[in-house]
PDB file of C-alpha atoms in Angstrom:
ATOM      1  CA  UNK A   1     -57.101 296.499   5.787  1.00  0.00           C
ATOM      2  CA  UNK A   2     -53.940 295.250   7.580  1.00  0.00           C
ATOM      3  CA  UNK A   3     -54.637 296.179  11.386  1.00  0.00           C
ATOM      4  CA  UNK A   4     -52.164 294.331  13.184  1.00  0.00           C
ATOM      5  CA  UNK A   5     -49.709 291.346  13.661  1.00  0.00           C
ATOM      6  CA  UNK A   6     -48.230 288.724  16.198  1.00  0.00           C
ATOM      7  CA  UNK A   7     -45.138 287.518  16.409  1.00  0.00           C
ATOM      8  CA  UNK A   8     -42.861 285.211  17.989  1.00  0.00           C
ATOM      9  CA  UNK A   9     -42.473 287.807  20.932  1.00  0.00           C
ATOM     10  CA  UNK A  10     -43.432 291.068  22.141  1.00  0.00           C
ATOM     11  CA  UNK A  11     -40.669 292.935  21.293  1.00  0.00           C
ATOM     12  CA  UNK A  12     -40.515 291.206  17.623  1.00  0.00           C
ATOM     13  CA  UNK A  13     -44.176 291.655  17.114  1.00  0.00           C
ATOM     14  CA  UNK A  14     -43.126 296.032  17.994  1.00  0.00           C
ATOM     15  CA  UNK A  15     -40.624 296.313  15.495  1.00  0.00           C
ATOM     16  CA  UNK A  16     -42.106 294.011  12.632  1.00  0.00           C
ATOM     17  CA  UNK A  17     -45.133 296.212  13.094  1.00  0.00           C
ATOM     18  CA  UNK A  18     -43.700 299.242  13.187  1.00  0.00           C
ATOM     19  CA  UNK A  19     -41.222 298.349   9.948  1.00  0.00           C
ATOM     20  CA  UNK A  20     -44.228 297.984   8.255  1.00  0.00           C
ATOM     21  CA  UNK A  21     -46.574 301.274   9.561  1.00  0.00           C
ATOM     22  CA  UNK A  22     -49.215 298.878  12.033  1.00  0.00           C
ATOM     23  CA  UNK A  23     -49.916 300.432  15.296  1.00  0.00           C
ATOM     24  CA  UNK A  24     -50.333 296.712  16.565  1.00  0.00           C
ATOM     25  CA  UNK A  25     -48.092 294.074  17.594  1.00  0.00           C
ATOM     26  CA  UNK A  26     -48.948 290.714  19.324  1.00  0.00           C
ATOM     27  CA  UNK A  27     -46.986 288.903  21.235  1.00  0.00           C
ATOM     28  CA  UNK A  28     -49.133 285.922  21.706  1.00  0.00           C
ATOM     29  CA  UNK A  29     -50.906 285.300  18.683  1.00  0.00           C
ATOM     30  CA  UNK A  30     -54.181 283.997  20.829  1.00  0.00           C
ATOM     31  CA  UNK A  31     -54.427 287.980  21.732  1.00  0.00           C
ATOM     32  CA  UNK A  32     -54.427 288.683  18.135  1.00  0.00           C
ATOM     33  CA  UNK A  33     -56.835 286.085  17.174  1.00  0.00           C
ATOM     34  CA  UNK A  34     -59.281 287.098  19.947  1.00  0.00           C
ATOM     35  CA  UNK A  35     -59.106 290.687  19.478  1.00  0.00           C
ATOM     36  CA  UNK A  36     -62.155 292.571  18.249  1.00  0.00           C
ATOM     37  CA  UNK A  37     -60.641 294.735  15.799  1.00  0.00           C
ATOM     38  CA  UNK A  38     -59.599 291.205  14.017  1.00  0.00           C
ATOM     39  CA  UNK A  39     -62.301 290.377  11.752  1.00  0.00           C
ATOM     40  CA  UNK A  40     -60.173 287.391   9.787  1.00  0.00           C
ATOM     41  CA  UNK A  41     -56.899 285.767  10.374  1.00  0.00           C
ATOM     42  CA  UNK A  42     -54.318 284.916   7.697  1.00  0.00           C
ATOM     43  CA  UNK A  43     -51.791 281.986   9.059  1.00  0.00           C
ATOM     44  CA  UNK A  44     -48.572 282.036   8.163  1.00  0.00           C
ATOM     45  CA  UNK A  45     -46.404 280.477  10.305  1.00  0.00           C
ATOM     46  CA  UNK A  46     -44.379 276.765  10.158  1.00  0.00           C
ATOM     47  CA  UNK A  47     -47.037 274.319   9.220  1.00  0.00           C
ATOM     48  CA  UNK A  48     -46.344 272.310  12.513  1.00  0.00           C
ATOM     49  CA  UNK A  49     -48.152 275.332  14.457  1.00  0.00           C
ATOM     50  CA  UNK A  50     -50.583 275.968  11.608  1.00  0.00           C
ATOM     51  CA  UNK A  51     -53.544 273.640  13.268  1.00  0.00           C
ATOM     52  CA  UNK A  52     -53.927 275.024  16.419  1.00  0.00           C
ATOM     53  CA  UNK A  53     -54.067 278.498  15.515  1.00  0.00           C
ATOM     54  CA  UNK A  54     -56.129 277.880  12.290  1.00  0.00           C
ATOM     55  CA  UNK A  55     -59.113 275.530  14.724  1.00  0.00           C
ATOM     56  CA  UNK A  56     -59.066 278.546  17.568  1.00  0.00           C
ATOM     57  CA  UNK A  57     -60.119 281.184  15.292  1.00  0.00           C
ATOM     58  CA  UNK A  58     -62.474 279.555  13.242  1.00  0.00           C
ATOM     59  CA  UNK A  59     -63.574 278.381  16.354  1.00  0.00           C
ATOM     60  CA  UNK A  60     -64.697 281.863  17.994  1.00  0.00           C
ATOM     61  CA  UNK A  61     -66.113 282.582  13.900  1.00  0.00           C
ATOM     62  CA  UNK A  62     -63.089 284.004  12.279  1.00  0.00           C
ATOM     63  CA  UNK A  63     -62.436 283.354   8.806  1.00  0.00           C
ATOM     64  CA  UNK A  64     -59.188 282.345   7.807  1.00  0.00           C
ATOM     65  CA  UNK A  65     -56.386 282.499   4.919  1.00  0.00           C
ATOM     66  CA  UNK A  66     -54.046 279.385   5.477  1.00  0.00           C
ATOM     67  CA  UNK A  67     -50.963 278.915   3.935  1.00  0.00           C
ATOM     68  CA  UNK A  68     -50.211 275.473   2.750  1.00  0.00           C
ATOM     69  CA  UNK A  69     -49.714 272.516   3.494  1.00  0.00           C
ATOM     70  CA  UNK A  70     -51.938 272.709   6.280  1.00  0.00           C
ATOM     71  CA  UNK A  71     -50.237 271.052   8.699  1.00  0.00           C
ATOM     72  CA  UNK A  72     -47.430 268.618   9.625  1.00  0.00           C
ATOM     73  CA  UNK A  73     -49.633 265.299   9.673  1.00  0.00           C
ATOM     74  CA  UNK A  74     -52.581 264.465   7.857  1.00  0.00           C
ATOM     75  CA  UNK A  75     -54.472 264.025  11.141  1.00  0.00           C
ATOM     76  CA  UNK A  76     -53.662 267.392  11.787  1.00  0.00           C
ATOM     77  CA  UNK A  77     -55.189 268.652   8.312  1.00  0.00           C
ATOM     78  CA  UNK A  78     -58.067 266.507   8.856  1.00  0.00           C
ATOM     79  CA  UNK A  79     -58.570 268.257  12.183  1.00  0.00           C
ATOM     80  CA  UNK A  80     -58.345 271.471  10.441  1.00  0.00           C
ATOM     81  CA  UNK A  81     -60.997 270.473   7.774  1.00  0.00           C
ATOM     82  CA  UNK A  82     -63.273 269.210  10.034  1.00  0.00           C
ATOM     83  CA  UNK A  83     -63.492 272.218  11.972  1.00  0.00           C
ATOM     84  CA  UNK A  84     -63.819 274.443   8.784  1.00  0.00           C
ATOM     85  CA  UNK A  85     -66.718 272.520   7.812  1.00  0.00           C
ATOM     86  CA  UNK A  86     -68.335 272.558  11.427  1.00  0.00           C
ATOM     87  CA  UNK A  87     -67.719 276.075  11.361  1.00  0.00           C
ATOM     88  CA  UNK A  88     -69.333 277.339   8.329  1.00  0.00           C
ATOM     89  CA  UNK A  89     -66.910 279.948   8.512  1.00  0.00           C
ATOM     90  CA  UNK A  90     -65.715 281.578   5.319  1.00  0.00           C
ATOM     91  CA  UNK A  91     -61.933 279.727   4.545  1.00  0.00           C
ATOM     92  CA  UNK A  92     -59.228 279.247   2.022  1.00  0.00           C
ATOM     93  CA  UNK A  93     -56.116 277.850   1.257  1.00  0.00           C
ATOM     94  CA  UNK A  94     -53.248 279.678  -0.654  1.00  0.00           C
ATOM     95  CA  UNK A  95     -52.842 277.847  -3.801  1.00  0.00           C
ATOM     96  CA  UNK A  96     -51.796 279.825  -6.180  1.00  0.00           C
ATOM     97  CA  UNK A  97     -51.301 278.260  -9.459  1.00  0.00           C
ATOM     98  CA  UNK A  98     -55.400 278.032 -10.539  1.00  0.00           C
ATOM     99  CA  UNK A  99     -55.222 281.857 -10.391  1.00  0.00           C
ATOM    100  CA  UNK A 100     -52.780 281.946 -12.537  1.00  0.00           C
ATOM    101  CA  UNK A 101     -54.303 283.606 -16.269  1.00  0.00           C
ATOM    102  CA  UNK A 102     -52.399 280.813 -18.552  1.00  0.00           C
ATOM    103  CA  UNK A 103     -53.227 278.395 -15.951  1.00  0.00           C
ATOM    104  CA  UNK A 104     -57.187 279.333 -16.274  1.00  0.00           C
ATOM    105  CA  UNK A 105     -56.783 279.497 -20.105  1.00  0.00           C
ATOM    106  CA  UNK A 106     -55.233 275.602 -20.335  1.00  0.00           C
ATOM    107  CA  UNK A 107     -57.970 274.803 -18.098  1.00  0.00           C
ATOM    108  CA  UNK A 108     -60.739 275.676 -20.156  1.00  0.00           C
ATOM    109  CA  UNK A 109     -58.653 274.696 -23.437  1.00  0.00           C
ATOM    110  CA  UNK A 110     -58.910 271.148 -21.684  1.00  0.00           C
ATOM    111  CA  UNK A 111     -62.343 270.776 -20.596  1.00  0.00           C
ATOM    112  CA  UNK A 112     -63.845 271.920 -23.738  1.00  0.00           C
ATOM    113  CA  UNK A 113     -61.976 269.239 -25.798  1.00  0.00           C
ATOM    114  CA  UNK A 114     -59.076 271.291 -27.195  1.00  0.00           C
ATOM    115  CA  UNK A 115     -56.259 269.038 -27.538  1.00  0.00           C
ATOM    116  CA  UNK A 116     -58.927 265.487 -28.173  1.00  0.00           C
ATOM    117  CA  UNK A 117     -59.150 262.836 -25.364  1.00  0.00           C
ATOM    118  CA  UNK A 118     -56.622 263.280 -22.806  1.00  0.00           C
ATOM    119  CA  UNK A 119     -54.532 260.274 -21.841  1.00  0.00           C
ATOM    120  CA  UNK A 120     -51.839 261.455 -19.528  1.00  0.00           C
ATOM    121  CA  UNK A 121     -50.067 264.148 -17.691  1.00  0.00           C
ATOM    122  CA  UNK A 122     -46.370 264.742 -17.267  1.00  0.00           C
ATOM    123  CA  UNK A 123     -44.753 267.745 -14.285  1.00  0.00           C
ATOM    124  CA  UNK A 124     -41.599 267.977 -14.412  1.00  0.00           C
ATOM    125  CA  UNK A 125     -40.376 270.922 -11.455  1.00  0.00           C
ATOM    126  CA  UNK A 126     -36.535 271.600 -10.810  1.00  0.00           C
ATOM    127  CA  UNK A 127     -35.626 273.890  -8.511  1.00  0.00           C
ATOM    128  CA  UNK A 128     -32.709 274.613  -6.107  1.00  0.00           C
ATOM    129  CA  UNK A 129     -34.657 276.125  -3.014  1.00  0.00           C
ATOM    130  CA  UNK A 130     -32.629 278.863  -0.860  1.00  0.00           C
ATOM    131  CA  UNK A 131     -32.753 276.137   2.063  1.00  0.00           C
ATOM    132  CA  UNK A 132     -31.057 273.381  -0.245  1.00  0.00           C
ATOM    133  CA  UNK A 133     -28.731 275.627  -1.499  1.00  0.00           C
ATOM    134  CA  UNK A 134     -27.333 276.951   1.788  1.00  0.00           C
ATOM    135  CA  UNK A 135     -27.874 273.558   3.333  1.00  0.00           C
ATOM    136  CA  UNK A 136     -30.049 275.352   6.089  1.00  0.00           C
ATOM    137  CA  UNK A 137     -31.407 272.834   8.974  1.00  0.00           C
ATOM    138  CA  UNK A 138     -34.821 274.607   9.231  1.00  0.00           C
ATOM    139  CA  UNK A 139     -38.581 273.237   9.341  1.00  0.00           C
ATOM    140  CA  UNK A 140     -38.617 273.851   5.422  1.00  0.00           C
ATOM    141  CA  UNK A 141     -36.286 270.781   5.263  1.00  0.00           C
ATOM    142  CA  UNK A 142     -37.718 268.720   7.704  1.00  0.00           C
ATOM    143  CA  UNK A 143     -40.395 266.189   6.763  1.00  0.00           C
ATOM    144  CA  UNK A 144     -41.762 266.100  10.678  1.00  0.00           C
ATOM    145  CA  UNK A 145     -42.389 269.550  10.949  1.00  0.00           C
ATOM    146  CA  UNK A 146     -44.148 269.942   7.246  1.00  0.00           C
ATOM    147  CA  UNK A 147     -40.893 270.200   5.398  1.00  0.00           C
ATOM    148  CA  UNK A 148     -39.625 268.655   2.534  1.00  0.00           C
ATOM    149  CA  UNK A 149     -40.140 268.300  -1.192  1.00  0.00           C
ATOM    150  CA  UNK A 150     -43.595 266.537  -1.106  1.00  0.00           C
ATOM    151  CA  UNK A 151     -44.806 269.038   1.370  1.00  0.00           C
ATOM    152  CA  UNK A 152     -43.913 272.042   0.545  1.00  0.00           C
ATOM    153  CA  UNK A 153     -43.877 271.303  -3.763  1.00  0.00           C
ATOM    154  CA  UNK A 154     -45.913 268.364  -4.227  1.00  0.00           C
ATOM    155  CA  UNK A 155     -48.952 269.769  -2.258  1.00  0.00           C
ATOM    156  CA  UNK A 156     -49.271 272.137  -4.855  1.00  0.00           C
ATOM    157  CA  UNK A 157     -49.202 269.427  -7.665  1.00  0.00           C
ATOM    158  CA  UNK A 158     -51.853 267.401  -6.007  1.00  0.00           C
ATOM    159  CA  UNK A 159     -53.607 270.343  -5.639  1.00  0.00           C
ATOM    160  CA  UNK A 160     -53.645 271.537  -9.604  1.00  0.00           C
ATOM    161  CA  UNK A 161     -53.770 268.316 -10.919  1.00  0.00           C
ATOM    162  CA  UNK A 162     -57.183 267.484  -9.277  1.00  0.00           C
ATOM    163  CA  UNK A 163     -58.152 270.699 -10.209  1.00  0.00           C
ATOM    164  CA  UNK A 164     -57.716 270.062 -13.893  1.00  0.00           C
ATOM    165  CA  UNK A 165     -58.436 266.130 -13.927  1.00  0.00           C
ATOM    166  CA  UNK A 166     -61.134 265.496 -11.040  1.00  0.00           C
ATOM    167  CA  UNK A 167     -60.191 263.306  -8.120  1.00  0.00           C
ATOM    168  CA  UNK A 168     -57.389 261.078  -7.787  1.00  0.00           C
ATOM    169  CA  UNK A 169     -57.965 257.902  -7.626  1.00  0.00           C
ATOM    170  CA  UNK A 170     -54.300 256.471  -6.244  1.00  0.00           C
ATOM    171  CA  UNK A 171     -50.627 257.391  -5.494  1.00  0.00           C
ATOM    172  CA  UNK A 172     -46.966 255.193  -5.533  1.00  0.00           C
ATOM    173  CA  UNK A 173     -44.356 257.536  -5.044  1.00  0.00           C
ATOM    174  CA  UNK A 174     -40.242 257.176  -4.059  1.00  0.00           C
ATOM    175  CA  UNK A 175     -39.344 259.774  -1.891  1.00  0.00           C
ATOM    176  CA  UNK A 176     -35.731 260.481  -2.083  1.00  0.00           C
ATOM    177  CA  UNK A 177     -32.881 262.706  -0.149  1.00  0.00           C
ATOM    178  CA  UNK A 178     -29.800 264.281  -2.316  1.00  0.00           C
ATOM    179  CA  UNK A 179     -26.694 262.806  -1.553  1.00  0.00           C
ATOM    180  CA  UNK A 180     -24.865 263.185   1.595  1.00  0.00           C
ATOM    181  CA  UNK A 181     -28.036 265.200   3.076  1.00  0.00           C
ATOM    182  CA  UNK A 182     -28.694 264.232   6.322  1.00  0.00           C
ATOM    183  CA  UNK A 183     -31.792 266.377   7.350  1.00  0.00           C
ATOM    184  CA  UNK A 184     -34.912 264.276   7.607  1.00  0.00           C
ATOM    185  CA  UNK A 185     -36.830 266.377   4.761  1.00  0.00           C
ATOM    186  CA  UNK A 186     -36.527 264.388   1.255  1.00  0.00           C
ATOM    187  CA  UNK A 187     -35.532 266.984  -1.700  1.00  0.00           C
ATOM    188  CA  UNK A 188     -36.983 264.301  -4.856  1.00  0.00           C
ATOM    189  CA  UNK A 189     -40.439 263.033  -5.019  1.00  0.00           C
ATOM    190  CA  UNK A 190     -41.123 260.616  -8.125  1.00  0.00           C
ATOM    191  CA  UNK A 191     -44.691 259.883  -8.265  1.00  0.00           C
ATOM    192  CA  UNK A 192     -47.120 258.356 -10.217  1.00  0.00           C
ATOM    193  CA  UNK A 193     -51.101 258.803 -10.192  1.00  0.00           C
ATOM    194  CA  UNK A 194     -54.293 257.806 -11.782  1.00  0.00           C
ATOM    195  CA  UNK A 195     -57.359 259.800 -11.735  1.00  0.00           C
ATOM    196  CA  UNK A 196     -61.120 258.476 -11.630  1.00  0.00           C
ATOM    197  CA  UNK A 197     -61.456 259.864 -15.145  1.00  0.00           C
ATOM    198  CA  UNK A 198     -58.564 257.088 -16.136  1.00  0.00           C
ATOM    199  CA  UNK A 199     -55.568 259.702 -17.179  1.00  0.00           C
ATOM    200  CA  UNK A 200     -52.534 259.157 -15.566  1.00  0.00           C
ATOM    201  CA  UNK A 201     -49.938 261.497 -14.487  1.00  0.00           C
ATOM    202  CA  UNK A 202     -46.683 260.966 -14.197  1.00  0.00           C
ATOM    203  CA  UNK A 203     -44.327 263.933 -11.715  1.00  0.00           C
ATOM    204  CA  UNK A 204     -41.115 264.837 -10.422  1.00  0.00           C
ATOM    205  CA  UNK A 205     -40.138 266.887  -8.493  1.00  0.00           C
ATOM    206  CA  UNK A 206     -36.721 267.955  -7.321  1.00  0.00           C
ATOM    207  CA  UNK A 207     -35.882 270.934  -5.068  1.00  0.00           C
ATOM    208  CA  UNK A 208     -32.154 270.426  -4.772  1.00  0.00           C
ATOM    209  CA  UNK A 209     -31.123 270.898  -8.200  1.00  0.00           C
ATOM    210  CA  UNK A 210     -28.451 273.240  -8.899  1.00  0.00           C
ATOM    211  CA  UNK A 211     -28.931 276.440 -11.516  1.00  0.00           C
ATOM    212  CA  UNK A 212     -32.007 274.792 -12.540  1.00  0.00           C
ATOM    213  CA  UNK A 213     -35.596 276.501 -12.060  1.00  0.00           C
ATOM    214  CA  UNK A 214     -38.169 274.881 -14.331  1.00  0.00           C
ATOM    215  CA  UNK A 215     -41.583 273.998 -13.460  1.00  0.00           C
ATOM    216  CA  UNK A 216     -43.681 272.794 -16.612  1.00  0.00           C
ATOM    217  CA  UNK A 217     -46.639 270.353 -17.416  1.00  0.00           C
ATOM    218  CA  UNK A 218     -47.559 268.289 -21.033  1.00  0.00           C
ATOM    219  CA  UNK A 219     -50.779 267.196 -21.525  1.00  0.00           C
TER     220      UNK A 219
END
């Protein structure tokens, strides 16, 4: 049950809440955190401010729902980890795709030898994202702040790819801005990776590519 929200301000916090029938609206989303009718804390906020708010409230025994990436460095996700695990405190991160039905279904296809040895992996995900396409200057397009095609997409691929092949094992990648795009976020990421199991994968990914939306793996 949904018992309140914070929000960038108080009178923001009134109106969100209200909009959506919650009697409670933060301001300051330490109040929220600390309150006692909070029993666990979903994070959803610019992944730059992610950390902080994610290590306070596991801190005081909160569990938490994180969106991803974590954070805006890896030092800060390592932070975040590390206090997860020192916390014992019930944790998650929202990646979606392995609760996807088809996804679960090529998963166990895999494992139990369904298509013979596996030798490599190819993603291939197009998309023109609504910041791309209205050339928005926002933290979704700037690498510092968490932004960025490897941030924001590749994350995810990491993510699923270990979770079909077992740990990776190394990473080259060419990180590349469109054309004439002067924001600091890149919009291509061409990668290549090798797992400990000795498949490869190969992936691109490309969030500034007009009237396109695919997103599809070969094994």
């Amino acid at each position: 049950q949904v018992v309140a929200m914070a929000a960038s301000s108080q009178d923001r916090a009134d109106q969100s809440a209200a909009a959506i029938g919650l009697t409670r609206g933060f301001g300051d989303w330490r109040e929220l955190v600390r309150s006692p009718e909070v029993d666990l804390v979903a994070v959803a906020v610019p992944p730059l401010h992610q950390p902080e708010m994610v290590i306070e409230a596991l801190g005081i025994g909160k569990p938490v729902f994180c969106e991803k990436p974590l954070g805006s460095t890896v030092q800060s996700a390592m932070e975040m980890a590390s206090a997860a695990s020192k916390s014992g405190t019930p944790n998650i991160v929202d990646f979606l795709f392995p609760e996807i039905p088809t996804w679960a279904r090529a998963k166990k296809i895999l494992s139990e030898g369904g298509v013979g040895d596996l030798r490599h992996v190819y993603v291939e995900w197009s998309v023109e994202t609504y910041a791309n396409r209205e050339n928005l200057d926002s933290w979704k397009t700037r690498s510092e702040e968490g932004g960025g095609a490897l941030n924001n997409f590749c994350s995810h691929c990491f993510h699923y790819l270990e979770w079909f092949l077992g740990p990776g094992s190394k990473v080259s990648a060419n990180l590349i801005q469109a054309p004439n795009d002067h924001r600091s976020g890149e919009t291509i990421a061409a990668m290549a990776v090798e797992f400990l199991s000795g498949v490869s994968a190969t992936v691109s990914v490309n969030t500034a590519a007009p009237l396109v939306h695919q997103h599809r793996l070969m094994f």
